[in-house]
PDB file of C-alpha atoms in Angstrom:
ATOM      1  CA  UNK Z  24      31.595   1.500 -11.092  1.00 74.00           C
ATOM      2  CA  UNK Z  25      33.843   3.701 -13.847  1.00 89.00           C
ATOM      3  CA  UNK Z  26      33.514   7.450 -14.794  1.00 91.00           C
ATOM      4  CA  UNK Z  27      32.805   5.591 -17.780  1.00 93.00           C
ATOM      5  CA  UNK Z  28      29.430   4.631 -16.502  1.00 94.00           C
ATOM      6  CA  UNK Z  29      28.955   7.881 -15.060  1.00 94.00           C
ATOM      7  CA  UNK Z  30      29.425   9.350 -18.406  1.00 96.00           C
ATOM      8  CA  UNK Z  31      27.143   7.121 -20.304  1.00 96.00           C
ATOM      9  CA  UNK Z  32      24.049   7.965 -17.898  1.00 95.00           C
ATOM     10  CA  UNK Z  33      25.260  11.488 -17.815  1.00 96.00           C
ATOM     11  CA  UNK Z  34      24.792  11.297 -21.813  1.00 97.00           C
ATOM     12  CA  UNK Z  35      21.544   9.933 -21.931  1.00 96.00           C
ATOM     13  CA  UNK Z  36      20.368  12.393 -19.953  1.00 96.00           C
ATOM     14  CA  UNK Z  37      18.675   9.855 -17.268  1.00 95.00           C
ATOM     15  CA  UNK Z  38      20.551   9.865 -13.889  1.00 94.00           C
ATOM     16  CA  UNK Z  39      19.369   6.644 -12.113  1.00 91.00           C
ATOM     17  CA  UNK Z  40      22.826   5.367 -10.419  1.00 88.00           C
ATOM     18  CA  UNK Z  41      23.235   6.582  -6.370  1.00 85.00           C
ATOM     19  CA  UNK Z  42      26.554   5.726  -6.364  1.00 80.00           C
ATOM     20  CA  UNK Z  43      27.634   7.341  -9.358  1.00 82.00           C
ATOM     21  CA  UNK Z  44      26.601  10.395  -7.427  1.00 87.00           C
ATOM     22  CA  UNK Z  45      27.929   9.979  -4.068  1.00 89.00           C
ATOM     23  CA  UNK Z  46      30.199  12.667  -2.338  1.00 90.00           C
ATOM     24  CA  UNK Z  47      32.856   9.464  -2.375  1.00 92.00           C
ATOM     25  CA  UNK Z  48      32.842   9.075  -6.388  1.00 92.00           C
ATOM     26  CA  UNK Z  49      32.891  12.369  -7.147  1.00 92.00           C
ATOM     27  CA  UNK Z  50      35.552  13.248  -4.980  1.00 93.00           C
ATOM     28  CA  UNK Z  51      37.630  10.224  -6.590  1.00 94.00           C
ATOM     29  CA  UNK Z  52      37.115  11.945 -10.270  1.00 94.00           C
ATOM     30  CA  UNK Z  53      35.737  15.330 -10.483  1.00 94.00           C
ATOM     31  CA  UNK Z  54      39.122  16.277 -12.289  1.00 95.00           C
ATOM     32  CA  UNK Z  55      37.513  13.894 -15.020  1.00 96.00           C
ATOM     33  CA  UNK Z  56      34.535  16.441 -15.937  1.00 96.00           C
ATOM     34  CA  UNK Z  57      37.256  18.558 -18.040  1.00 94.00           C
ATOM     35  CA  UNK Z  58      37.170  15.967 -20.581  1.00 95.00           C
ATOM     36  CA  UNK Z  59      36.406  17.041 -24.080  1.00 96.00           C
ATOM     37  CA  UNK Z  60      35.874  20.887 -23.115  1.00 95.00           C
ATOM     38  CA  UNK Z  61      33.805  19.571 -20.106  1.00 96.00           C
ATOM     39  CA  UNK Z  62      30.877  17.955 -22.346  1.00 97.00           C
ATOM     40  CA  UNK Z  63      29.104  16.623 -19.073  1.00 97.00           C
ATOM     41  CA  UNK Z  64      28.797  19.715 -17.028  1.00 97.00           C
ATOM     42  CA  UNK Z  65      27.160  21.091 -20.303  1.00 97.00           C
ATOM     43  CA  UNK Z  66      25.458  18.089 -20.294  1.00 97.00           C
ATOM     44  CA  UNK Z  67      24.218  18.334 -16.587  1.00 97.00           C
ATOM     45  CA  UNK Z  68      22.840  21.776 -17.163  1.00 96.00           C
ATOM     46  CA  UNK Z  69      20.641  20.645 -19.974  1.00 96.00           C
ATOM     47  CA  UNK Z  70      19.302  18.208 -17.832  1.00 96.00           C
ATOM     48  CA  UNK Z  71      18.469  20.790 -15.069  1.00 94.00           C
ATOM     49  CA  UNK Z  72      16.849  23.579 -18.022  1.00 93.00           C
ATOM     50  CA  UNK Z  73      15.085  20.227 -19.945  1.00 93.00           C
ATOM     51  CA  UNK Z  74      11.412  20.108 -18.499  1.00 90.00           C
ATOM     52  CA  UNK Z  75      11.260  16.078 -19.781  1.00 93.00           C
ATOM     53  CA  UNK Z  76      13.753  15.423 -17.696  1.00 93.00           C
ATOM     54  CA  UNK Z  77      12.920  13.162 -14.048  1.00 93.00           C
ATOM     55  CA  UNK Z  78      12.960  15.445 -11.243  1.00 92.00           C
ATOM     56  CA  UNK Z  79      15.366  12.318  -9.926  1.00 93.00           C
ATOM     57  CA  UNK Z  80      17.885  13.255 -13.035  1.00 95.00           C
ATOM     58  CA  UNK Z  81      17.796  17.392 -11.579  1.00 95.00           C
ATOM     59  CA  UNK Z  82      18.487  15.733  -8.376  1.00 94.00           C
ATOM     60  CA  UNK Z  83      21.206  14.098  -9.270  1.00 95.00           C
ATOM     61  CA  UNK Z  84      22.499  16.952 -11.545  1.00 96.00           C
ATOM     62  CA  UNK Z  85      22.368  19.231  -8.772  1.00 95.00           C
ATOM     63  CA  UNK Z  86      24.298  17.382  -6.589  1.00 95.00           C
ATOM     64  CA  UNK Z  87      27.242  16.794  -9.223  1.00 96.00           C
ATOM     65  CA  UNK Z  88      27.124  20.175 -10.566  1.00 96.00           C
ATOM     66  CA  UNK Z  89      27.619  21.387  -6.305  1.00 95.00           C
ATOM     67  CA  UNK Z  90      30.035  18.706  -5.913  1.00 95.00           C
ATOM     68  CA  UNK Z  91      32.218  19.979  -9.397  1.00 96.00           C
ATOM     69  CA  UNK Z  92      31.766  23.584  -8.318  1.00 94.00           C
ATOM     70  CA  UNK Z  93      33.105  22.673  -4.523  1.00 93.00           C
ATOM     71  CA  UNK Z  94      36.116  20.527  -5.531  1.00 94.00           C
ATOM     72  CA  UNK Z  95      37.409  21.708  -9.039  1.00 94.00           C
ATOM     73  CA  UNK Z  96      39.666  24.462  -8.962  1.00 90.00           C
ATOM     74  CA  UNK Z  97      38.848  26.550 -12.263  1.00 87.00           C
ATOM     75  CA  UNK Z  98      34.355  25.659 -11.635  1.00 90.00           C
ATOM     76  CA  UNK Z  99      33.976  29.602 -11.263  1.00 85.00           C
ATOM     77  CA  UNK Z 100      34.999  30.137 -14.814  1.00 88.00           C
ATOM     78  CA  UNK Z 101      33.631  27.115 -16.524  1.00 91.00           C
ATOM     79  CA  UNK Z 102      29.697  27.462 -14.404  1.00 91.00           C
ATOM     80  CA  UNK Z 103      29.728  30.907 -15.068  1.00 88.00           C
ATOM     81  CA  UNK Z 104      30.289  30.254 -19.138  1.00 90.00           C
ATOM     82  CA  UNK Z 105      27.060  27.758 -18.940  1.00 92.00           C
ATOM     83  CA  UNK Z 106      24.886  30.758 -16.252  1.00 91.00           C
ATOM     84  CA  UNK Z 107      24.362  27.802 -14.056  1.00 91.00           C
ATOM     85  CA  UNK Z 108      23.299  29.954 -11.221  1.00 89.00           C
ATOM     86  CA  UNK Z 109      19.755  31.459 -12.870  1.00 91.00           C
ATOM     87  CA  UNK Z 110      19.174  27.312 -13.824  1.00 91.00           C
ATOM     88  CA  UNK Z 111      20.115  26.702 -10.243  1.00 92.00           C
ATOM     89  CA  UNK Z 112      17.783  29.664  -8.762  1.00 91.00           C
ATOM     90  CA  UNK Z 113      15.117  28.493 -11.293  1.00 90.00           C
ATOM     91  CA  UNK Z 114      14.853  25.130  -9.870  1.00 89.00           C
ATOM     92  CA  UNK Z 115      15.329  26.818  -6.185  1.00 88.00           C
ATOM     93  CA  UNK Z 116      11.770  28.913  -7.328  1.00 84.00           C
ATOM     94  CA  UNK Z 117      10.072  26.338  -8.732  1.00 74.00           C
ATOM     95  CA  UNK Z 118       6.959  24.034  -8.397  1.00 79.00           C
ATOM     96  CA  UNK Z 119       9.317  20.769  -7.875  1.00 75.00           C
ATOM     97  CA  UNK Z 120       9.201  18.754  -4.751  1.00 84.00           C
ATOM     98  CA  UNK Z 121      11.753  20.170  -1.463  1.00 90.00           C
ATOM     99  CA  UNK Z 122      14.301  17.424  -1.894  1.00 91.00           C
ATOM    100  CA  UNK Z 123      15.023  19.115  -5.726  1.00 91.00           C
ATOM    101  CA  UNK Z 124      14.543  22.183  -4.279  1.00 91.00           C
ATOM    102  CA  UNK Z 125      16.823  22.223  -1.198  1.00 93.00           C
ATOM    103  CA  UNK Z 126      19.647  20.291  -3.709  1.00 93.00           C
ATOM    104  CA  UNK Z 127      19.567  23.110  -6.156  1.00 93.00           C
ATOM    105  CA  UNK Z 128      19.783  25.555  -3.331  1.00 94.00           C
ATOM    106  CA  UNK Z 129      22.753  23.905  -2.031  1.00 94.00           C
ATOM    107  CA  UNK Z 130      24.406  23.704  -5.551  1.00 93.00           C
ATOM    108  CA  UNK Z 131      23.840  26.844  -5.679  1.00 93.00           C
ATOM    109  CA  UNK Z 132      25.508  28.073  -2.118  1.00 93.00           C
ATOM    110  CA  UNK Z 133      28.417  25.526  -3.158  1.00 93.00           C
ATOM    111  CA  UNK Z 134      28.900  28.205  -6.601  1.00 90.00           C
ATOM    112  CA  UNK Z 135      28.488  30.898  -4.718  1.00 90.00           C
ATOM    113  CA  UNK Z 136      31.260  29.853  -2.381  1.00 89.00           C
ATOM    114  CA  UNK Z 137      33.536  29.187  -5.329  1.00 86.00           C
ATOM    115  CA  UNK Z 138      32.824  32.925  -6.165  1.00 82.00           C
ATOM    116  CA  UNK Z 139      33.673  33.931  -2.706  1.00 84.00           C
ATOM    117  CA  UNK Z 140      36.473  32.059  -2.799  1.00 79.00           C
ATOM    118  CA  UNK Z 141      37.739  33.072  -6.080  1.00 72.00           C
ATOM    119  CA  UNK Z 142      36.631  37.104  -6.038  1.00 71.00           C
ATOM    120  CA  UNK Z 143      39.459  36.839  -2.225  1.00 68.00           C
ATOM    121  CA  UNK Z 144      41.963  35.627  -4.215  1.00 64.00           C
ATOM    122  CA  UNK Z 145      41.855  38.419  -6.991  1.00 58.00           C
TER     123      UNK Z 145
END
């Protein structure tokens, strides 16, 4: 599998692919994600704020959008530009099953760590 394929399911906006998720694959090419003005972590957020989309896409989505905010250096800057911690605590306080709900809470402690991180070091 190719970021390529990651980024064609990431643009149609239906997440099916486990291993294009995995801690492993992300790990291998999160520095990808800046690619044009990082389109796809815009892209990922839609998916989380779109009420068509699969609650297996948001589950996926979450788990990127943590993995992108644990491993790239600038994610403070670029998740705070797209608010993806109120779509984060939305999906957190929603009516969604606890798998979605526990990923978006642990995208969302993976941000807030980034913050942590980020507000030490200036």
């Amino acid at each position: 599998m190719s970021f390529e394929s990651l980024r064609k399911e990431i643009l149609s906006g239906n997440l099916v692919e486990p291993y294009l998720h995995s801690k492993i694959f992300i790990e291998s090419n999160y520095f990808k994600f800046e690619e044009n003005d990082f389109e796809l972590i815009y892209k990922l957020n839609e998916i989380l704020l779109d009420k068509k989309s699969s609650d297996n896409s948001k589950k996926f989505a979450c788990f990127d959008l943590g993995e992108f905010a644990r491993l790239y250096p600038g994610a403070f800057y670029i998740l705070r530009r797209i608010d993806l911690r109120k779509s984060l605590v939305e999906l957190a306080d929603s009516k969604h099953d606890k798998v979605l709900k526990s990923l978006a809470i642990e995208a969302l402690q993976k941000l807030i760590l980034k913050e942590l991180k980020n507000s030490v070091l200036n």
